[in-house]
Short mmCIF file of C-alpha atoms and ligand atoms in Angstrom, two decimals:
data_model
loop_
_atom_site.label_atom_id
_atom_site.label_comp_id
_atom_site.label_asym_id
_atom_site.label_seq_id
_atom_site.Cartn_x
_atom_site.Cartn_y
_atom_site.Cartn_z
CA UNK A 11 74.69 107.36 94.61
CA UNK A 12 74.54 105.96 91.23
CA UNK A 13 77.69 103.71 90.58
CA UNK A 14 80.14 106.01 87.61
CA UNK A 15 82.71 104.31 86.27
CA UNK A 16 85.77 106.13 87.65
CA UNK A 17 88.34 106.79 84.39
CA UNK A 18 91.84 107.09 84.81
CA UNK A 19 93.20 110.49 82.53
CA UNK A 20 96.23 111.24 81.15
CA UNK A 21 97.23 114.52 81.22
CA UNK A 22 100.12 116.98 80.02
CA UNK A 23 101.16 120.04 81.83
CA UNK A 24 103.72 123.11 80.08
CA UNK A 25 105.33 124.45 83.23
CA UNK A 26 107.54 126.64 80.94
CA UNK A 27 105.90 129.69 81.97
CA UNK A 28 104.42 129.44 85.37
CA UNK A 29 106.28 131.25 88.49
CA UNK A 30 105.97 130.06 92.06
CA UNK A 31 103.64 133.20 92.39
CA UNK A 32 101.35 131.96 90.33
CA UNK A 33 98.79 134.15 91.22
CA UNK A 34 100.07 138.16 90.56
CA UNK A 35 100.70 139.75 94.02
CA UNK A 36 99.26 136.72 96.42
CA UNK A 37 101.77 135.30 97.57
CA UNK A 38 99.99 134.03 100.12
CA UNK A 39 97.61 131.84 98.50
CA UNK A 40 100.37 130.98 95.79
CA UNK A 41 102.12 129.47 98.32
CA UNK A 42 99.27 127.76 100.27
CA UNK A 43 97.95 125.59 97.05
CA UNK A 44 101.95 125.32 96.32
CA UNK A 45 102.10 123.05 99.46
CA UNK A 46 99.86 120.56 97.45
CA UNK A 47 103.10 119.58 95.46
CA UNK A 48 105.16 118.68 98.39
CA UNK A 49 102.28 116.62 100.29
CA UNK A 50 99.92 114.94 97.67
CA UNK A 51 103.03 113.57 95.17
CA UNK A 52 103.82 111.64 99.41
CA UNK A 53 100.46 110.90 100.19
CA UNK A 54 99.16 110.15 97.17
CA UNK A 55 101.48 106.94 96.95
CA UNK A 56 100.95 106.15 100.31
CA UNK A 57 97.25 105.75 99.39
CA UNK A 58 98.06 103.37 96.78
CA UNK A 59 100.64 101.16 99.15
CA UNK A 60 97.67 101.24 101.64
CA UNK A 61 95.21 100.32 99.08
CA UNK A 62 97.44 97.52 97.48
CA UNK A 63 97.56 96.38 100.96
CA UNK A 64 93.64 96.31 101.39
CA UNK A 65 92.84 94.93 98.01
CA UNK A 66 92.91 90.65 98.86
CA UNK A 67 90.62 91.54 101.50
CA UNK A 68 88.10 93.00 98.95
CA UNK A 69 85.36 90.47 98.50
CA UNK A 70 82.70 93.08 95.94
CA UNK A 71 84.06 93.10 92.82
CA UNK A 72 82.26 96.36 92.21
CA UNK A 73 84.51 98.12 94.99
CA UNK A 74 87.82 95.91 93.58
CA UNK A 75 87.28 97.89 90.38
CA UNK A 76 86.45 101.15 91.98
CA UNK A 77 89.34 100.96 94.31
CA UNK A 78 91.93 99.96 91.36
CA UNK A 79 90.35 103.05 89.41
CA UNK A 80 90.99 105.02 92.49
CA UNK A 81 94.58 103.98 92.53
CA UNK A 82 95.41 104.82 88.81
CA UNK A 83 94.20 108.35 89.26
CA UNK A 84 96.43 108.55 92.73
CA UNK A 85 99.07 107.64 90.81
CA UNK A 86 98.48 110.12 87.74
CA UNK A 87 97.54 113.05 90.46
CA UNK A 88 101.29 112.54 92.35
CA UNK A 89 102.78 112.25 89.10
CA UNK A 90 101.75 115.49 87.95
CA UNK A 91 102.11 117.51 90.72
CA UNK A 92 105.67 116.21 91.06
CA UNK A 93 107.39 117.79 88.67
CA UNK A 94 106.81 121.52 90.11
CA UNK A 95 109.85 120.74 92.60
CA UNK A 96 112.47 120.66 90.31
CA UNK A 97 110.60 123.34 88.27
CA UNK A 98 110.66 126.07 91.26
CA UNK A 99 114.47 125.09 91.57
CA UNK A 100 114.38 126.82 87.89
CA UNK A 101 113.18 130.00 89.84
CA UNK A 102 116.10 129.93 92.67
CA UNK A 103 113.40 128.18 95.37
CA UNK A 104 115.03 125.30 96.65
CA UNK A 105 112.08 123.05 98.59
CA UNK A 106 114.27 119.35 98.29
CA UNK A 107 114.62 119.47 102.28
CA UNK A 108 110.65 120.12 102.64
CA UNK A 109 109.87 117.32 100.47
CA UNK A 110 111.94 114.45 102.51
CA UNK A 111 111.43 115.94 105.44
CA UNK A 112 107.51 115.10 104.18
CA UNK A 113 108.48 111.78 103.24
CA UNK A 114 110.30 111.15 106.51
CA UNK A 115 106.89 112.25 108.53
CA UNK A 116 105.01 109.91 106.28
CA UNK A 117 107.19 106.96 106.83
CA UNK A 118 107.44 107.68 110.37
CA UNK A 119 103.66 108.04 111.39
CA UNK A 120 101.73 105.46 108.74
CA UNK A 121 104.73 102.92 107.66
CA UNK A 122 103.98 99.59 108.14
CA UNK A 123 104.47 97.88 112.08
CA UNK A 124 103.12 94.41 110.50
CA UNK A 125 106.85 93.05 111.12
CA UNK A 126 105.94 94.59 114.58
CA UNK A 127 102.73 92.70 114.71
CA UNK A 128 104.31 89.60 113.36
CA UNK A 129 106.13 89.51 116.26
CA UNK A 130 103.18 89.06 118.24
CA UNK A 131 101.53 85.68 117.77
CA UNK A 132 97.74 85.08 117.89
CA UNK A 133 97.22 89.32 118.60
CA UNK A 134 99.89 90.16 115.90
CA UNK A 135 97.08 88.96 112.87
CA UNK A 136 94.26 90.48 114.58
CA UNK A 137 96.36 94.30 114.95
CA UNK A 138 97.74 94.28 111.74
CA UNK A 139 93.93 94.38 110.29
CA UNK A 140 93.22 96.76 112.71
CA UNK A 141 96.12 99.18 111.57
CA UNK A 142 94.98 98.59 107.97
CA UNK A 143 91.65 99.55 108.54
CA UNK A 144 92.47 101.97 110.79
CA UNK A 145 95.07 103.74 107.65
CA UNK A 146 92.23 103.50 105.04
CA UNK A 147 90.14 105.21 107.90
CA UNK A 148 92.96 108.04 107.81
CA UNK A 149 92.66 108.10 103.48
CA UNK A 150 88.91 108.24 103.84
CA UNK A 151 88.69 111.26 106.08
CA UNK A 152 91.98 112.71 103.70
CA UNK A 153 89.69 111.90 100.81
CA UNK A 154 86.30 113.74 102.57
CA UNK A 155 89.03 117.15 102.92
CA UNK A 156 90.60 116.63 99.28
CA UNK A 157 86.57 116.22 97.89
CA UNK A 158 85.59 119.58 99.56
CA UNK A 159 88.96 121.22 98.13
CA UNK A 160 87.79 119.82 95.22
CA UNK A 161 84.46 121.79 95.05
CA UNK A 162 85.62 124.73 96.05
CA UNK A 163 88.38 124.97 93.24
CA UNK A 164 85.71 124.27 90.68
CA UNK A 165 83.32 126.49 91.80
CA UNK A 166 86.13 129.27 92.62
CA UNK A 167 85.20 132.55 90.53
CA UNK A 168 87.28 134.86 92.63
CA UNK A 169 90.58 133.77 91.11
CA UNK A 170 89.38 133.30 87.71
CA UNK A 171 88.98 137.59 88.41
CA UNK A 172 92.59 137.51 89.31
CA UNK A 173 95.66 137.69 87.01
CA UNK A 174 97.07 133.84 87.66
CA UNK A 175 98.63 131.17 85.25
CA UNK A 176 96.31 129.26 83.49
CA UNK A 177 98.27 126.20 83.79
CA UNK A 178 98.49 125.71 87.28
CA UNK A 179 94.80 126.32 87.48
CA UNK A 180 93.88 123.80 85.67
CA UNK A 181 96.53 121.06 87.26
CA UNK A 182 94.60 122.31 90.50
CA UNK A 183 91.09 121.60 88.99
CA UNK A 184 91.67 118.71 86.93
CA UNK A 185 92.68 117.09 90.29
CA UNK A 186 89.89 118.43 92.12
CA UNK A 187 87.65 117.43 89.66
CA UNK A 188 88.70 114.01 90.12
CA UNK A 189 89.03 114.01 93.87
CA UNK A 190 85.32 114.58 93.87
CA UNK A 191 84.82 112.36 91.07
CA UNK A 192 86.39 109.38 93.27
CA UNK A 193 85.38 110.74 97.05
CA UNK A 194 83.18 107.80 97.80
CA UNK A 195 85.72 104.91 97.08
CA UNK A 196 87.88 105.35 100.29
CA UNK A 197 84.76 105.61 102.46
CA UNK A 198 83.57 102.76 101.10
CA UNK A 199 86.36 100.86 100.99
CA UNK A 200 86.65 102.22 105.21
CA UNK A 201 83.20 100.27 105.60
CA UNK A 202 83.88 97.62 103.93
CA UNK A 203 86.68 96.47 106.05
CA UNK A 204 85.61 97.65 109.47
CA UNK A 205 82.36 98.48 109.10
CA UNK A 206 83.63 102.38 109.89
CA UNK A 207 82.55 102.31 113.58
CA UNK A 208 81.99 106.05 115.14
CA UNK A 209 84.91 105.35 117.67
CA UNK A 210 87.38 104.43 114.91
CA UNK A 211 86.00 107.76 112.72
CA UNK A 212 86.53 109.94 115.92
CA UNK A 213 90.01 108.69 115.75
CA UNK A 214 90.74 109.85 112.07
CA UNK A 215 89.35 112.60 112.38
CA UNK A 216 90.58 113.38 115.16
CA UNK A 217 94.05 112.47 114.25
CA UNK A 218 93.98 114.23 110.26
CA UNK A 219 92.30 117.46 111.66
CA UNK A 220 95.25 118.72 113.86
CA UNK A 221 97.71 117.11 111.50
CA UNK A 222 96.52 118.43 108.12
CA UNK A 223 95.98 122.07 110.09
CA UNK A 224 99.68 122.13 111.12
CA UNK A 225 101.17 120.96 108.03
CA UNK A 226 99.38 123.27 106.13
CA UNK A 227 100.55 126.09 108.27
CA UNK A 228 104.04 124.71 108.20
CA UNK A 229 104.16 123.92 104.59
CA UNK A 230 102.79 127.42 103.56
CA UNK A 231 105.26 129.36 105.90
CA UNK A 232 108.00 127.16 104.61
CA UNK A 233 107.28 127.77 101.25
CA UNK A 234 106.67 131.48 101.45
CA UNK A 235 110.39 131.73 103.39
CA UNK A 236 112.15 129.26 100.68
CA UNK A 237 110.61 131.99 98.23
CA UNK A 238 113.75 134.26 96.85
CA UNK A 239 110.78 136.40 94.87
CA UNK A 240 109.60 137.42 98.47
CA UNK A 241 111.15 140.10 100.97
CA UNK A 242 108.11 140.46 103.52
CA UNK A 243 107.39 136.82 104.67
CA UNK A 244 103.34 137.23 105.53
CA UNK A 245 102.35 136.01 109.05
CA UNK A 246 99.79 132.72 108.35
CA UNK A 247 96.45 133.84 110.23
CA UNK A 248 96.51 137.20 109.09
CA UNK A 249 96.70 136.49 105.64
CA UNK A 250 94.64 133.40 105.45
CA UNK A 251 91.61 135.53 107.23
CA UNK A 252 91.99 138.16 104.37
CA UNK A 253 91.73 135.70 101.99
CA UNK A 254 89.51 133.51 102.77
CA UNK A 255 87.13 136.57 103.22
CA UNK A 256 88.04 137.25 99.44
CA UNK A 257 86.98 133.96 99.11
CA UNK A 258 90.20 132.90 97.47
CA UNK A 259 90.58 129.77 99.83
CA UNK A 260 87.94 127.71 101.87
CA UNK A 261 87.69 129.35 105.18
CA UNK A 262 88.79 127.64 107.96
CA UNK A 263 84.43 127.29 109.49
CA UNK A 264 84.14 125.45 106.27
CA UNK A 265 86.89 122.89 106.47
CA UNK A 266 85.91 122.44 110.54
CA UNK A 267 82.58 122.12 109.72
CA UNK A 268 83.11 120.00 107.43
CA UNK A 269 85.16 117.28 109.74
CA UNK A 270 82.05 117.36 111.83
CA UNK A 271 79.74 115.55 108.56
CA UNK A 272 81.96 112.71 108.59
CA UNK A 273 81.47 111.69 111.86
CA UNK A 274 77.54 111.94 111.36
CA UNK A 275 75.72 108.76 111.01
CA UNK A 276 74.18 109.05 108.12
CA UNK A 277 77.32 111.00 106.58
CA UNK A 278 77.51 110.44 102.30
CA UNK A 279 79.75 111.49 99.86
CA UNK A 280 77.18 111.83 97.87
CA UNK A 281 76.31 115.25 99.10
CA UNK A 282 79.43 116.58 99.53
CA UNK A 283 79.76 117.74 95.73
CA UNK A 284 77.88 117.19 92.31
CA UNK A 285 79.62 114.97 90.10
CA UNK A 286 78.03 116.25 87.00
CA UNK A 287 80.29 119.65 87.79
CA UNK A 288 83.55 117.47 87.80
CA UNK A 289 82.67 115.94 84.62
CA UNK A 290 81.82 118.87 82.75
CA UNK A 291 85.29 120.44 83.98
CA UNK A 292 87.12 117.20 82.81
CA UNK A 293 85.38 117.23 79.83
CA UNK A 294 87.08 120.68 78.43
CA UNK A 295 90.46 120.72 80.50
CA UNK A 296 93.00 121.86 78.59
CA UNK A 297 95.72 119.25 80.60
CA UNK A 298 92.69 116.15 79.80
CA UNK A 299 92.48 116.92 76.25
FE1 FE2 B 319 94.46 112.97 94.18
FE1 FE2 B 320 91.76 111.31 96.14
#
């Protein structure tokens, strides 16, 4: 892949008119791309305590750039989507007690046992790079799911066909467009520390796949019973079937089949998406400009 200079955006969102619902009578996929700003706003600045972390132990300054790029645009994407929390309060739909219970899970699975470590002479060093490697391993397969989110947002029709806000459309693609803008950095960052052995990648994986699947079930079913606008609370499979045979969200053989590509040798994130598509987007976002 050709090196592109990741660029950090600023960006500007009016939330003045945009409902919870944001799509007109789908509540179900409202509420599934809704979970996005509980988790990423979380995540996203868990990334950049992660990366902060790996940074001295970047020896390409290439990567040092690409990684501080990466950072800044974590930073702007949590930022942005943060502000829809208080914003669905406005609409009687109180999700404070979804977000820390978030932040709790966060802390409690990926905060950082170094003092642990420390604790342990001669082994403690040697673990505490493992666990660093091993939580930039988690971000990289995070980053491989957020890139092929990515592409299908901007390459979504189906919803464009549907009456839905504008705004929250484009918050949704100008971050996809720069999750697949940046979806090599964490991978490469991954090899760069450990070398991104297949045992190590079987453990991401297999640790984000079941993780990400439940919270996103949770989240969405959370969300969708927090929701004062909604009387019938949707079951999850049903729904998500119907729509992801509408095409309205990636279906779940795509996201599986897409955990499997990581794990494959000669696995690039190269392939996963076309940057030129990103750009374009980025290029005549309403938010960007
Ligand atoms: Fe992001
Ligand atoms: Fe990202």
């Amino acid at each position: 892949m050709t090196r592109h200079a990741i660029k950090p955006r600023k960006v500007a969102f009016d939330w003045s008119r945009t409902k919870p619902q944001w799509i007109a009578n789908e509540p179900f996929v409202s509420h599934l791309t809704n979970s996005t700003h509980i988790l990423l706003p979380i995540a996203e600045a868990w990334f950049c305590q992660v990366f902060k972390e790996a940074l001295p132990h970047v020896t390409d300054d290439g990567l040092r750039d690409e990684v501080i790029a990466f950072m800044r645009q974590e930073a702007i994407h949590g930022g942005a989507h943060k502000p829809l929390i208080e914003h669905f309060l406005s609409h009687g739909m109180d999700i404070r007690d979804g977000v820390a219970k978030t932040q709790r899970l966060i802390d409690f699975l990926f905060g950082d046992p170094a003092r642990i470590f420390g604790l342990l002479p001669a082994r403690g060093k040697r673990l505490a790079r493992w666990w660093l490697g091993t939580r930039v391993g988690v971000i990289a397969a995070g980053e491989h799911f957020t890139c092929i989110l990515g592409r299908f947002i901007l390459e979504n029709r189906e919803i464009d066909a549907l009456d839905h806000d504008a705004v929250m459309m484009d918050l949704l693609r100008w971050h996809g467009a720069e999750e697949v803008e940046h979806r090599a950095v964490a991978l490469e960052l991954y090899q760069h520390l450990t070398g991104a052995p297949l045992t190590n990648r079987l453990l991401v994986m297999g640790f984000v796949v079941p993780l990400l699947t439940w919270y996103w079930i949770e989240s969405t079913r959370y969300l969708m019973a927090q929701d004062p606008d909604l009387a019938e609370k949707p079951g999850f499979f049903a729904e998500w079937r119907k729509a992801a045979g509408r095409n309205l969200i990636p279906s779940a053989r795509t996201l599986l089949g897409g955990s499997w590509r990581f794990l494959r040798p000669g696995y690039n994130p190269a392939n996963e998406a076309d940057t030129a598509i990103a750009l374009d987007y980025l290029a005549a976002s309403p938010a960007v400009r």
